[in-house]
Amino acid sequence: MNHTKIQLSDKEIVEKYLAGDVDSFELLIKKYEEGLYRYCYRFTNDGEEAQDIAQQTFIKLFENIEKVDLDSPLKAWIYTVATNLCRSRFKKKKNLNFSEIEGDEKENEGSSANYFEDASIDIPKEVSQHELKEKVSFALTKIPKKYASVISLYYIEEFSYEEIADMLEIPLNTVRTHLKRAKDKIVEYVQEYNN
């Protein structure tokens, strides 16, 4: 397979696939599989289940690739499908009331886009970036799923507030609220972890 294909846009890759280049679909999988797995893991806290949901997402993409709107971001479509599959999984298991993840529709707090930069986190100077990442990753496993999913989509997958609101089917202000609360919780856990 030619490595220059990875530089193609999603639209170009899908167009090549639809034109008969079946290897192009594998490029989409390689491009999104790692981030999608991490995202699904944030919902499930189960590696096998996260992998299963990620695979189901790619199957749905394969089955619907001719219907995908190429003028809209494919990444948003993929993550929306994954979110819906996670919701279905939770509803079937009844382990979690998905309203916990969706959040209170009436929440209406603002947030600071630079919260982590502004927050006074008492982290010793000798703490490396690697150690800080470990601490934040640990904190992400401790915060409520509704907050972890928003943090993951915003900071890790780099979706906008609007895209997150559309994917999770929650109001824009709820996204902001969840993001602020998630950052507050992470700061709290990182400080606890330091002590």
Tab-separated table of C-alpha atoms in Angstrom:
chain	number	residue	atom	x	y	z
A	1	MET	CA	0.000	0.000	0.000
A	2	ASN	CA	1.260	3.489	-0.831
A	3	HIS	CA	1.971	5.549	2.320
A	4	THR	CA	1.202	8.848	0.571
A	5	LYS	CA	-2.493	7.952	0.665
A	6	ILE	CA	-2.573	8.648	4.412
A	7	GLN	CA	-2.099	12.338	3.538
A	8	LEU	CA	-5.383	12.353	1.648
A	9	SER	CA	-8.441	13.977	3.168
A	10	ASP	CA	-11.290	11.787	4.373
A	11	LYS	CA	-13.334	12.922	1.389
A	12	GLU	CA	-10.574	11.876	-1.034
A	13	ILE	CA	-10.166	8.516	0.686
A	14	VAL	CA	-13.911	7.796	0.536
A	15	GLU	CA	-14.044	8.866	-3.114
A	16	LYS	CA	-11.146	6.498	-3.924
A	17	TYR	CA	-12.917	3.683	-2.083
A	18	LEU	CA	-16.161	4.339	-3.949
A	19	ALA	CA	-14.189	4.350	-7.215
A	20	GLY	CA	-13.020	0.797	-6.487
A	21	ASP	CA	-9.829	1.195	-4.419
A	22	VAL	CA	-10.844	-1.192	-1.616
A	23	ASP	CA	-7.569	-0.620	0.273
A	24	SER	CA	-8.660	2.968	0.915
A	25	PHE	CA	-11.150	1.868	3.564
A	26	GLU	CA	-8.264	0.452	5.586
A	27	LEU	CA	-6.729	3.945	5.611
A	28	LEU	CA	-9.841	5.278	7.339
A	29	ILE	CA	-9.637	2.525	9.928
A	30	LYS	CA	-5.953	3.196	10.593
A	31	LYS	CA	-6.608	6.917	10.835
A	32	TYR	CA	-9.385	6.649	13.419
A	33	GLU	CA	-9.056	3.313	15.234
A	34	GLU	CA	-6.800	4.415	18.092
A	35	GLY	CA	-8.718	7.573	18.993
A	36	LEU	CA	-12.058	5.828	18.587
A	37	TYR	CA	-10.962	3.007	20.875
A	38	ARG	CA	-9.867	5.511	23.548
A	39	TYR	CA	-13.177	7.329	23.224
A	40	CYS	CA	-15.217	4.108	23.567
A	41	TYR	CA	-13.066	3.045	26.507
A	42	ARG	CA	-14.006	6.268	28.320
A	43	PHE	CA	-17.634	5.116	28.165
A	44	THR	CA	-17.129	1.441	28.932
A	45	ASN	CA	-14.013	1.156	31.112
A	46	ASP	CA	-13.654	-2.239	29.418
A	47	GLY	CA	-11.031	-2.780	26.723
A	48	GLU	CA	-12.807	-5.655	25.022
A	49	GLU	CA	-16.132	-3.848	24.932
A	50	ALA	CA	-14.494	-0.647	23.684
A	51	GLN	CA	-12.811	-2.615	20.887
A	52	ASP	CA	-16.132	-4.253	19.999
A	53	ILE	CA	-17.932	-0.900	19.794
A	54	ALA	CA	-15.112	0.596	17.698
A	55	GLN	CA	-15.337	-2.360	15.294
A	56	GLN	CA	-19.115	-2.023	15.090
A	57	THR	CA	-18.633	1.652	14.265
A	58	PHE	CA	-16.362	0.789	11.332
A	59	ILE	CA	-18.836	-1.857	10.159
A	60	LYS	CA	-21.580	0.785	10.160
A	61	LEU	CA	-19.295	3.110	8.200
A	62	PHE	CA	-18.607	0.327	5.695
A	63	GLU	CA	-22.335	-0.418	5.339
A	64	ASN	CA	-23.271	3.251	4.935
A	65	ILE	CA	-20.260	4.718	3.169
A	66	GLU	CA	-22.248	5.508	0.021
A	67	LYS	CA	-24.729	7.538	2.104
A	68	VAL	CA	-22.150	9.559	4.066
A	69	ASP	CA	-22.284	13.298	3.345
A	70	LEU	CA	-18.791	14.044	2.071
A	71	ASP	CA	-19.256	17.770	2.675
A	72	SER	CA	-19.546	17.163	6.435
A	73	PRO	CA	-16.645	15.996	8.624
A	74	LEU	CA	-16.403	12.202	8.532
A	75	LYS	CA	-14.807	12.217	11.982
A	76	ALA	CA	-17.979	13.693	13.483
A	77	TRP	CA	-20.085	11.031	11.729
A	78	ILE	CA	-17.840	8.249	13.080
A	79	TYR	CA	-17.922	9.555	16.652
A	80	THR	CA	-21.679	10.111	16.517
A	81	VAL	CA	-22.164	6.467	15.525
A	82	ALA	CA	-19.807	5.354	18.314
A	83	THR	CA	-21.674	7.499	20.847
A	84	ASN	CA	-24.995	5.985	19.782
A	85	LEU	CA	-23.574	2.459	20.007
A	86	CYS	CA	-22.282	3.210	23.507
A	87	ARG	CA	-25.732	4.497	24.454
A	88	SER	CA	-27.390	1.368	23.114
A	89	ARG	CA	-24.936	-0.820	24.998
A	90	PHE	CA	-25.645	0.990	28.262
A	91	LYS	CA	-29.393	0.824	27.751
A	92	LYS	CA	-29.207	-2.922	27.110
A	93	LYS	CA	-27.054	-3.575	30.145
A	94	LYS	CA	-29.056	-1.249	32.366
A	95	ASN	CA	-25.840	-0.764	34.336
A	96	LEU	CA	-26.060	2.943	33.877
A	97	ASN	CA	-28.897	5.334	33.410
A	98	PHE	CA	-27.716	7.109	30.277
A	99	SER	CA	-29.178	10.349	31.527
A	100	GLU	CA	-26.077	10.400	33.739
A	101	ILE	CA	-23.991	10.655	30.600
A	102	GLU	CA	-26.340	12.998	28.783
A	103	GLY	CA	-26.516	15.294	31.784
A	104	ASP	CA	-29.152	17.615	33.057
A	105	GLU	CA	-30.631	19.449	30.091
A	106	LYS	CA	-31.281	22.481	32.264
A	107	GLU	CA	-27.644	23.005	33.264
A	108	ASN	CA	-26.543	26.402	32.123
A	109	GLU	CA	-23.120	27.307	33.485
A	110	GLY	CA	-20.393	28.895	31.395
A	111	SER	CA	-16.826	27.746	31.163
A	112	SER	CA	-13.404	29.125	30.557
A	113	ALA	CA	-11.732	27.797	27.418
A	114	ASN	CA	-8.336	28.179	29.064
A	115	TYR	CA	-9.321	26.698	32.394
A	116	PHE	CA	-6.339	24.410	32.817
A	117	GLU	CA	-3.984	27.245	31.978
A	118	ASP	CA	-5.733	29.512	34.485
A	119	ALA	CA	-6.291	26.943	37.238
A	120	SER	CA	-3.754	26.997	40.005
A	121	ILE	CA	-2.759	23.359	40.129
A	122	ASP	CA	-0.147	22.748	42.770
A	123	ILE	CA	2.167	20.549	40.731
A	124	PRO	CA	5.819	20.391	41.771
A	125	LYS	CA	8.275	21.772	39.193
A	126	GLU	CA	10.082	18.431	38.957
A	127	VAL	CA	6.951	16.639	37.684
A	128	SER	CA	7.540	15.688	34.047
A	129	GLN	CA	4.997	15.978	31.260
A	130	HIS	CA	4.796	12.181	31.261
A	131	GLU	CA	3.956	12.108	34.966
A	132	LEU	CA	1.374	14.843	34.485
A	133	LYS	CA	-0.238	12.869	31.634
A	134	GLU	CA	-0.386	9.807	33.894
A	135	LYS	CA	-2.047	11.829	36.637
A	136	VAL	CA	-4.591	13.340	34.262
A	137	SER	CA	-5.293	9.897	32.737
A	138	PHE	CA	-5.853	8.523	36.234
A	139	ALA	CA	-8.195	11.420	37.014
A	140	LEU	CA	-10.168	10.760	33.819
A	141	THR	CA	-10.959	7.253	35.046
A	142	LYS	CA	-12.335	8.691	38.287
A	143	ILE	CA	-14.634	11.420	36.995
A	144	PRO	CA	-18.234	10.702	35.914
A	145	LYS	CA	-18.558	9.327	32.377
A	146	LYS	CA	-20.631	12.297	31.231
A	147	TYR	CA	-17.658	14.549	32.009
A	148	ALA	CA	-14.978	12.178	30.706
A	149	SER	CA	-16.704	11.870	27.335
A	150	VAL	CA	-16.830	15.652	26.882
A	151	ILE	CA	-13.179	16.068	27.959
A	152	SER	CA	-12.151	13.284	25.594
A	153	LEU	CA	-14.068	14.722	22.651
A	154	TYR	CA	-12.843	18.273	23.255
A	155	TYR	CA	-9.203	17.888	24.264
A	156	ILE	CA	-8.206	14.523	22.833
A	157	GLU	CA	-10.324	14.299	19.688
A	158	GLU	CA	-10.439	18.109	19.237
A	159	PHE	CA	-14.123	18.518	18.431
A	160	SER	CA	-15.756	21.920	18.870
A	161	TYR	CA	-18.427	22.580	21.497
A	162	GLU	CA	-21.051	22.576	18.738
A	163	GLU	CA	-19.900	19.227	17.331
A	164	ILE	CA	-19.912	17.679	20.803
A	165	ALA	CA	-23.410	19.007	21.469
A	166	ASP	CA	-24.613	17.458	18.202
A	167	MET	CA	-22.901	14.115	18.841
A	168	LEU	CA	-24.125	13.745	22.409
A	169	GLU	CA	-27.491	15.350	21.636
A	170	ILE	CA	-27.192	17.798	24.508
A	171	PRO	CA	-27.457	21.606	24.592
A	172	LEU	CA	-24.341	23.660	23.954
A	173	ASN	CA	-24.431	25.097	27.479
A	174	THR	CA	-24.486	21.566	28.906
A	175	VAL	CA	-21.288	20.813	26.979
A	176	ARG	CA	-19.691	23.891	28.537
A	177	THR	CA	-20.938	22.918	31.986
A	178	HIS	CA	-19.666	19.347	31.683
A	179	LEU	CA	-16.312	20.605	30.445
A	180	LYS	CA	-15.944	23.023	33.348
A	181	ARG	CA	-16.989	20.441	35.919
A	182	ALA	CA	-14.695	17.848	34.373
A	183	LYS	CA	-11.747	20.215	34.572
A	184	ASP	CA	-12.601	21.035	38.191
A	185	LYS	CA	-12.702	17.324	39.047
A	186	ILE	CA	-9.464	16.604	37.201
A	187	VAL	CA	-7.680	19.430	39.011
A	188	GLU	CA	-9.014	18.033	42.290
A	189	TYR	CA	-7.806	14.485	41.519
A	190	VAL	CA	-4.412	15.641	40.241
A	191	GLN	CA	-3.877	17.611	43.441
A	192	GLU	CA	-4.967	14.584	45.500
A	193	TYR	CA	-2.607	12.399	43.481
A	194	ASN	CA	0.251	14.790	44.298
A	195	ASN	CA	-0.327	14.461	48.056
